[in-house]
PDB file of C-alpha atoms in Angstrom:
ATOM      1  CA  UNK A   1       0.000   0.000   0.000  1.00 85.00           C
ATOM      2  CA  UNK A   2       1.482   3.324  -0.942  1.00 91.00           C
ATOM      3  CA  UNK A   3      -1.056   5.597   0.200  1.00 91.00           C
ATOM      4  CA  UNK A   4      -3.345   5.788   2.931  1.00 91.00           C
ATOM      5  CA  UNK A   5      -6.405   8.597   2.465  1.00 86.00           C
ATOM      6  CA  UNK A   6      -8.433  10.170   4.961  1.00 83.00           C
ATOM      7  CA  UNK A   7     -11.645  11.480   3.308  1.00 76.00           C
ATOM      8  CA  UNK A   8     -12.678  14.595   4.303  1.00 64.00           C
ATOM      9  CA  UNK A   9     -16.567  13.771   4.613  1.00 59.00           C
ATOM     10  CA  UNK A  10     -16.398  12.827   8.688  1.00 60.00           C
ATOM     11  CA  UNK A  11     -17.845   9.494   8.181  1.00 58.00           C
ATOM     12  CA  UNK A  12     -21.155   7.910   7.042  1.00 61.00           C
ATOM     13  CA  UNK A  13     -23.882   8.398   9.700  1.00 64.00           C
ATOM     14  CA  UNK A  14     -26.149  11.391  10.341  1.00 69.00           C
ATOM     15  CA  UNK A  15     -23.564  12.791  12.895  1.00 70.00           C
ATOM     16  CA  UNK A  16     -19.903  14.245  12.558  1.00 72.00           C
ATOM     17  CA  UNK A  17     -17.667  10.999  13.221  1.00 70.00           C
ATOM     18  CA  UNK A  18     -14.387  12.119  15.182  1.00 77.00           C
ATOM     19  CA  UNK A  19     -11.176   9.675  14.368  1.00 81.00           C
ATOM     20  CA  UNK A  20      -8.565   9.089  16.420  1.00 88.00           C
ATOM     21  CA  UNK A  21      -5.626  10.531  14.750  1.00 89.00           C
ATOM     22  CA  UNK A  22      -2.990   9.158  16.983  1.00 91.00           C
ATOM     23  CA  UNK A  23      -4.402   5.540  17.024  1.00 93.00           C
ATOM     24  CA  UNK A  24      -4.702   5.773  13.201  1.00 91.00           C
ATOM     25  CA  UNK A  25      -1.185   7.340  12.660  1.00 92.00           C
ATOM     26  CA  UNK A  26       0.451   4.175  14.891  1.00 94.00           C
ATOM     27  CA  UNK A  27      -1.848   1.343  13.237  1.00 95.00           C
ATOM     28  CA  UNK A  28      -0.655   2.678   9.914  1.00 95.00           C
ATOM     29  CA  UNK A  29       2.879   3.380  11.286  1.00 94.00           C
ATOM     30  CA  UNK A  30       3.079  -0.199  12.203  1.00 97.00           C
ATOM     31  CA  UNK A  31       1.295  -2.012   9.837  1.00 96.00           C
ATOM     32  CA  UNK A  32       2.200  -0.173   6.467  1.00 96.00           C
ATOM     33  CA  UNK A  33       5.445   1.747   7.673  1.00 95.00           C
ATOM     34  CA  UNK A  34       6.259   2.858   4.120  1.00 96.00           C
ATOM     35  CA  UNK A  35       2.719   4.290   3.599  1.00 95.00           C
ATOM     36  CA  UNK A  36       1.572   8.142   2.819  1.00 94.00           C
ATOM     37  CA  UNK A  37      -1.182   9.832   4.618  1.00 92.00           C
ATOM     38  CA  UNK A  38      -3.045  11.877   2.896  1.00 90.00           C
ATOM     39  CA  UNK A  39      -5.540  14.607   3.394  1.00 83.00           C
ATOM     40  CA  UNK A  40      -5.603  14.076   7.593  1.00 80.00           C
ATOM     41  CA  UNK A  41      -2.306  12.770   7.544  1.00 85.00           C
ATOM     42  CA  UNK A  42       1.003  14.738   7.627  1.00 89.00           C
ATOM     43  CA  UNK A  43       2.397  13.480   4.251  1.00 93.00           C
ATOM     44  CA  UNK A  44      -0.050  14.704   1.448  1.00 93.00           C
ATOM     45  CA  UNK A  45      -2.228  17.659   1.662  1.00 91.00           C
ATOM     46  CA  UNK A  46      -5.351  18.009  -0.291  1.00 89.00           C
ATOM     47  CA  UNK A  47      -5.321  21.135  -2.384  1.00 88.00           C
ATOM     48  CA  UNK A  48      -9.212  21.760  -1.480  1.00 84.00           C
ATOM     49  CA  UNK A  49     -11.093  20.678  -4.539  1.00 87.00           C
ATOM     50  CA  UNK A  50     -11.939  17.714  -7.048  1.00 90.00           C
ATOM     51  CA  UNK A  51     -11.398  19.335 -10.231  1.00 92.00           C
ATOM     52  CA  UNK A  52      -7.778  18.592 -10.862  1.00 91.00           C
ATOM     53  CA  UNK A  53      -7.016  22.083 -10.579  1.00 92.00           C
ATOM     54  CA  UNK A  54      -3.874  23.419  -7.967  1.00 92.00           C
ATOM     55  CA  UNK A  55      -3.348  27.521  -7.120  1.00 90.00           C
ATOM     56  CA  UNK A  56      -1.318  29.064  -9.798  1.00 87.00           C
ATOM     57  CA  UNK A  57       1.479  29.361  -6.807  1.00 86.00           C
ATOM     58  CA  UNK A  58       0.719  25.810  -5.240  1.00 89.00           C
ATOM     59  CA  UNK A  59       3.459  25.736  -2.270  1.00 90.00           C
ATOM     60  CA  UNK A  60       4.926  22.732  -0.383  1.00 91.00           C
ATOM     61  CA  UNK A  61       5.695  24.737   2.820  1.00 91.00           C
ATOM     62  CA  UNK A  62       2.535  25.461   4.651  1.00 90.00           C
ATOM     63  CA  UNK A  63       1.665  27.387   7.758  1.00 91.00           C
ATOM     64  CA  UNK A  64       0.121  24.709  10.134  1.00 91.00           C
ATOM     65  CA  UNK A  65      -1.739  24.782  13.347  1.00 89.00           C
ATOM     66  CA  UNK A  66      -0.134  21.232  15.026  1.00 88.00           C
ATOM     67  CA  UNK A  67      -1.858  19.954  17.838  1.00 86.00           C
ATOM     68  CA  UNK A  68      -0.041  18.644  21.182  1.00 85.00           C
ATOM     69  CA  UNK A  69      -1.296  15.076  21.063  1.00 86.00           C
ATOM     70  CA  UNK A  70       0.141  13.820  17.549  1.00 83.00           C
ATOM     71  CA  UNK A  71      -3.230  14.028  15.822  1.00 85.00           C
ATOM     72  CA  UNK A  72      -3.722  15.841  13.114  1.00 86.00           C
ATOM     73  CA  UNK A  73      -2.580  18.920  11.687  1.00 86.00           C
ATOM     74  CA  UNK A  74      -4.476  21.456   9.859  1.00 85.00           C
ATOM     75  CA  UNK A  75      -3.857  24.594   7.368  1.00 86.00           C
ATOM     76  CA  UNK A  76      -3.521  27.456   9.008  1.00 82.00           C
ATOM     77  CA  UNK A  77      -5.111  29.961   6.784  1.00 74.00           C
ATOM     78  CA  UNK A  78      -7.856  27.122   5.645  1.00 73.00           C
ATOM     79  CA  UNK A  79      -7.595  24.707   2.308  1.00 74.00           C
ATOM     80  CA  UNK A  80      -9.518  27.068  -0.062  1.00 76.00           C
ATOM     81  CA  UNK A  81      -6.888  30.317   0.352  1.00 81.00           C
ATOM     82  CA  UNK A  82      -5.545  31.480  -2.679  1.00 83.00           C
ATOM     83  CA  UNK A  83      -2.566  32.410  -1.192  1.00 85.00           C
ATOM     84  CA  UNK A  84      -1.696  29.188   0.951  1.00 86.00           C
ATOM     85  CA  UNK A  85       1.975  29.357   1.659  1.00 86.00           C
ATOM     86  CA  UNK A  86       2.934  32.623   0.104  1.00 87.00           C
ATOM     87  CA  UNK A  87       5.247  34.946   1.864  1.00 86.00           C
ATOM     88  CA  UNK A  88       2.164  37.044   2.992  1.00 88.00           C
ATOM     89  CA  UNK A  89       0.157  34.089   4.460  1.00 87.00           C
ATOM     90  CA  UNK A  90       3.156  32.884   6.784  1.00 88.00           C
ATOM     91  CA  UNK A  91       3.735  36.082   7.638  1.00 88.00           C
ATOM     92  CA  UNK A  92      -0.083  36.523   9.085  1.00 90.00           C
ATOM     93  CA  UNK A  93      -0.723  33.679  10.070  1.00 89.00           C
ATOM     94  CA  UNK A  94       2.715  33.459  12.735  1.00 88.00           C
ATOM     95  CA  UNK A  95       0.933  37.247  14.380  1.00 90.00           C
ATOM     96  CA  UNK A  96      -2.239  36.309  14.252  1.00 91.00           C
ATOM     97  CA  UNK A  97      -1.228  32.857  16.117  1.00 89.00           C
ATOM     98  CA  UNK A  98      -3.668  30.314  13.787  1.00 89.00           C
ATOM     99  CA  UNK A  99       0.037  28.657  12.884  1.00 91.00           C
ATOM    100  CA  UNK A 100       2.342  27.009  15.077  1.00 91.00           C
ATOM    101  CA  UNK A 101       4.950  25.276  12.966  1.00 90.00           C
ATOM    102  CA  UNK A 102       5.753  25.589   9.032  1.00 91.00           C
ATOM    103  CA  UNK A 103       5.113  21.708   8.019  1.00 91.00           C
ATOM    104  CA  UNK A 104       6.305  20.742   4.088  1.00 93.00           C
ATOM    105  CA  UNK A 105       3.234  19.139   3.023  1.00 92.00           C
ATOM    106  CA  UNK A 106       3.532  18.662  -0.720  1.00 93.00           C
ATOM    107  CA  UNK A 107       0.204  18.936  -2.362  1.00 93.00           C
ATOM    108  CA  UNK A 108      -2.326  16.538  -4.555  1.00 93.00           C
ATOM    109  CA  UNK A 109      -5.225  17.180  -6.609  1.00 92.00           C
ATOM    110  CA  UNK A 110      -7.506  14.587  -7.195  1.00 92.00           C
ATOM    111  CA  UNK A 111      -9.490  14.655  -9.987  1.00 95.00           C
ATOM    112  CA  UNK A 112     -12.487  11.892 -11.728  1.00 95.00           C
ATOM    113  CA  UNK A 113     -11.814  10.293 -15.292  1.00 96.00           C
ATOM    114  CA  UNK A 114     -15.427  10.331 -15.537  1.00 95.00           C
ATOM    115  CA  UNK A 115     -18.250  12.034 -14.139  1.00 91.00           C
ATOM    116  CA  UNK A 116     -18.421  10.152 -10.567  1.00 89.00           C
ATOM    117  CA  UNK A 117     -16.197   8.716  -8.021  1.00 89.00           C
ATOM    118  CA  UNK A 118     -18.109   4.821  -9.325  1.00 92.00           C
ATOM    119  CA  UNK A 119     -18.473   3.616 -12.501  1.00 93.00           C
ATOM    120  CA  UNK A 120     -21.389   3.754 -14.729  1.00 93.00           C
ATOM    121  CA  UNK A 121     -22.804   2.093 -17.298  1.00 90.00           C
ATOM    122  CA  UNK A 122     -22.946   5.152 -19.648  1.00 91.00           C
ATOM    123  CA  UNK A 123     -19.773   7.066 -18.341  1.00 93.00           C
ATOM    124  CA  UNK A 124     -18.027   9.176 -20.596  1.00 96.00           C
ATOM    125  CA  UNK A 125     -14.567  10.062 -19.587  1.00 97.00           C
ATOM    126  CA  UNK A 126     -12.431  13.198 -20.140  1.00 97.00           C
ATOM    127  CA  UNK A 127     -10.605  13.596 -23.217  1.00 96.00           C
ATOM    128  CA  UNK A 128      -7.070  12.907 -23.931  1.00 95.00           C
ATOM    129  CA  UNK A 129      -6.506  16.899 -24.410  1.00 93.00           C
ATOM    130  CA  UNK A 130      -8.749  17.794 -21.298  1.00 95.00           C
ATOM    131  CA  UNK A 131      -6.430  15.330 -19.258  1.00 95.00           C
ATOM    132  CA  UNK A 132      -3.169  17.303 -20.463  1.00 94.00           C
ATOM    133  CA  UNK A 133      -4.853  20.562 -19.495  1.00 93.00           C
ATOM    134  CA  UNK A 134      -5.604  19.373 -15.669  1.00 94.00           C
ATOM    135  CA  UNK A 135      -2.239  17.308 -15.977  1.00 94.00           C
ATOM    136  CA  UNK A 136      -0.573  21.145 -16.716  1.00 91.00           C
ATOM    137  CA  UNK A 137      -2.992  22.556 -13.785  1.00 92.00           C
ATOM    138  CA  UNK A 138      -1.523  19.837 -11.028  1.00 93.00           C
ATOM    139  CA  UNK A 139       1.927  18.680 -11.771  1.00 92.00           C
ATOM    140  CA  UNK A 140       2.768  22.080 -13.626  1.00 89.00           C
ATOM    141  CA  UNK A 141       1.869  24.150 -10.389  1.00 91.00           C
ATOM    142  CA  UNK A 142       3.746  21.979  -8.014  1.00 92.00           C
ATOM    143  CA  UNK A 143       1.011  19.049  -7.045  1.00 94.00           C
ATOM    144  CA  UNK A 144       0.690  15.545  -7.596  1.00 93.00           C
ATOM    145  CA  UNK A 145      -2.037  14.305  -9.852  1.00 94.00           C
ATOM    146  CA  UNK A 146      -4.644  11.641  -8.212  1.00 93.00           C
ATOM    147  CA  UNK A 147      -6.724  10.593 -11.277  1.00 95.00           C
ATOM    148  CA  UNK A 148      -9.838   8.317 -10.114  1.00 94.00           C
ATOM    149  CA  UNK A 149     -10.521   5.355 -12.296  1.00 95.00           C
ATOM    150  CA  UNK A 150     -12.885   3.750 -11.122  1.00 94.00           C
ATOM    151  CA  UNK A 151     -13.173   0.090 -11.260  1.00 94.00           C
ATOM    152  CA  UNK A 152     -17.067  -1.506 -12.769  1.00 94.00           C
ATOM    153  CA  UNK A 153     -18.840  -3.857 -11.036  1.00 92.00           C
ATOM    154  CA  UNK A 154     -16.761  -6.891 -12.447  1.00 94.00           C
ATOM    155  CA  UNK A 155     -13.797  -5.231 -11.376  1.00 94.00           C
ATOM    156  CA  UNK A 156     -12.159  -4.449 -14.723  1.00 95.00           C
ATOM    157  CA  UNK A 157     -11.392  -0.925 -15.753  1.00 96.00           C
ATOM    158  CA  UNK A 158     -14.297   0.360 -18.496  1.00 95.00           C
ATOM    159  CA  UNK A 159     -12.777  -0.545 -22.195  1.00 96.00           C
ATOM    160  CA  UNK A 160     -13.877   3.418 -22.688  1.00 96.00           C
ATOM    161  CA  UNK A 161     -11.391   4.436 -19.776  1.00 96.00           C
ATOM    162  CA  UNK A 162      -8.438   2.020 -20.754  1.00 96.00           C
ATOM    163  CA  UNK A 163      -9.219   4.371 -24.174  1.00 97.00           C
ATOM    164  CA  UNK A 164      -8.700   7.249 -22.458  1.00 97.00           C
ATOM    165  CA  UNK A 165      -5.760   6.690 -20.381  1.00 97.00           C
ATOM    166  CA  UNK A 166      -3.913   5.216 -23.360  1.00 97.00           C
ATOM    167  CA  UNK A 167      -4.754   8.350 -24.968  1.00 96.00           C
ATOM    168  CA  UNK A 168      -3.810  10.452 -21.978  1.00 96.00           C
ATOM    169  CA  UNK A 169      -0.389   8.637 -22.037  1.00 96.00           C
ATOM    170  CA  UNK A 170       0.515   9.406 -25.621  1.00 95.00           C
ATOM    171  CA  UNK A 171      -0.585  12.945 -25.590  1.00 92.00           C
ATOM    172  CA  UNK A 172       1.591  13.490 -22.840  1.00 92.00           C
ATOM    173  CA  UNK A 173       4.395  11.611 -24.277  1.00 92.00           C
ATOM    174  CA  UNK A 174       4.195  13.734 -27.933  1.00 90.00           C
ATOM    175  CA  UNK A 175       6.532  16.324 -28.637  1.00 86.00           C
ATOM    176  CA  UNK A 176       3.716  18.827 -29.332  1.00 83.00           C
ATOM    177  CA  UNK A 177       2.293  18.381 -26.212  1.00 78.00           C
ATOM    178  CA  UNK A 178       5.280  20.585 -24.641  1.00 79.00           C
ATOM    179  CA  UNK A 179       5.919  22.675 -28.178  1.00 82.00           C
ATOM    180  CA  UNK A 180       4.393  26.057 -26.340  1.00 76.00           C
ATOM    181  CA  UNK A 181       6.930  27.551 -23.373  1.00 75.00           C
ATOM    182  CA  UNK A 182       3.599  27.875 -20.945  1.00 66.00           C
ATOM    183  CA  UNK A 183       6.327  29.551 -18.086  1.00 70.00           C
ATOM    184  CA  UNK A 184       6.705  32.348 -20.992  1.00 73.00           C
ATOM    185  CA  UNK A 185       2.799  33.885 -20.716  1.00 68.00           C
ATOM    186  CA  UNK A 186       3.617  33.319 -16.626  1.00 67.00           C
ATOM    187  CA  UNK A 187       4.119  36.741 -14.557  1.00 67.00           C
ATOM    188  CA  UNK A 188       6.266  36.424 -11.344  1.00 65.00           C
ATOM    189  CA  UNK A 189       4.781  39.252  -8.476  1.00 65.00           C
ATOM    190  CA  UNK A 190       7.133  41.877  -7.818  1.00 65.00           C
ATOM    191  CA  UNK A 191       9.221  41.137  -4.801  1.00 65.00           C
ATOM    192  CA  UNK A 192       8.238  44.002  -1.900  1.00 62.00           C
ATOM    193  CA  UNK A 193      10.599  46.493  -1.772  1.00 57.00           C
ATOM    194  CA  UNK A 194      12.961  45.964   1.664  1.00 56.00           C
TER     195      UNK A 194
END
């Protein structure tokens, strides 16, 4: 197992489920020692949506509020901050005291080859060129890529998604896929003046 995910939905009931972090961290710790944790975990951080698209400045270190007892740690300034881990957000979030430690936490947008997280019979999914574009929005802006494929019910990939992915791999392997300098049409901020 390489990675271990903590969804962010709280569990399946009508109430808020609470996990114990701690216990979780040491089963896993013990049991899978090589393994990431994502999203509550301290290894992968969820970039704070499901479209396969990362901040145009997507930074690894992050201002973090960590808790005394091992459990987990959150984002200071919140997942959905435009400005997560720039300069600026450090910088407020050390005086305003919602951070107490900088934490590299590299980041990873997930994303669905089709239109749900399960598979349907009539699921269409993205297109080769649509996969390069969210492939340049993720692992262009400094995040891992976490493409869903989801498995049908006899627990073979969709001959329509096999498609895909093939097609995803050679479009990404063509020269013309990486003809246009895309860091060219990028602006850098101005550094404040000191």
């Amino acid at each position: 197992m390489d990675e271990v995910w903590f969804d962010g939905a709280g569990g399946n009931t009508a109430k808020q489920e609470l996990y114990d972090y701690p216990a979780f961290y040491d089963m896993i710790g013990k049991l899978q020692p090589k393994a990431l944790v994502a999203v509550g975990g301290r290894d992968i951080r969820w970039i704070g949506n499901e479209q396969g698209t990362a901040r145009q400045n997507e930074w690894a270190v992050i201002p973090v509020k960590k808790p005394t007892d091992g459990g987990k740690i959150s984002v200071a300034a919140g997942e959905q901050n435009a400005t997560l881990g720039s300069r600026d957000s450090i910088i407020t979030a050390a005086k305003s005291g919602t951070a107490n430690s900088l934490h590299w936490w590299p980041a990873e947008a997930d994303m669905k080859l089709t239109g749900g997280w399960f598979a349907h019979p009539n699921d269409v999914p993205k297109s080769a060129s649509t996969m390069l574009g969210k492939y340049h929005d993720t692992v262009g802006r400094n995040s891992v890529l976490l493409l869903n494929v989801p498995p049908t019910t006899t627990g073979k990939f969709a001959p329509s998604s096999v498609t895909a992915l093939q097609g995803f791999t050679a479009e990404r392997q063509s020269p013309s896929a990486w003809t246009t300098p895309l860091a060219a049409a990028s602006r850098l901020p101005e550094p404040p003046l000191r």
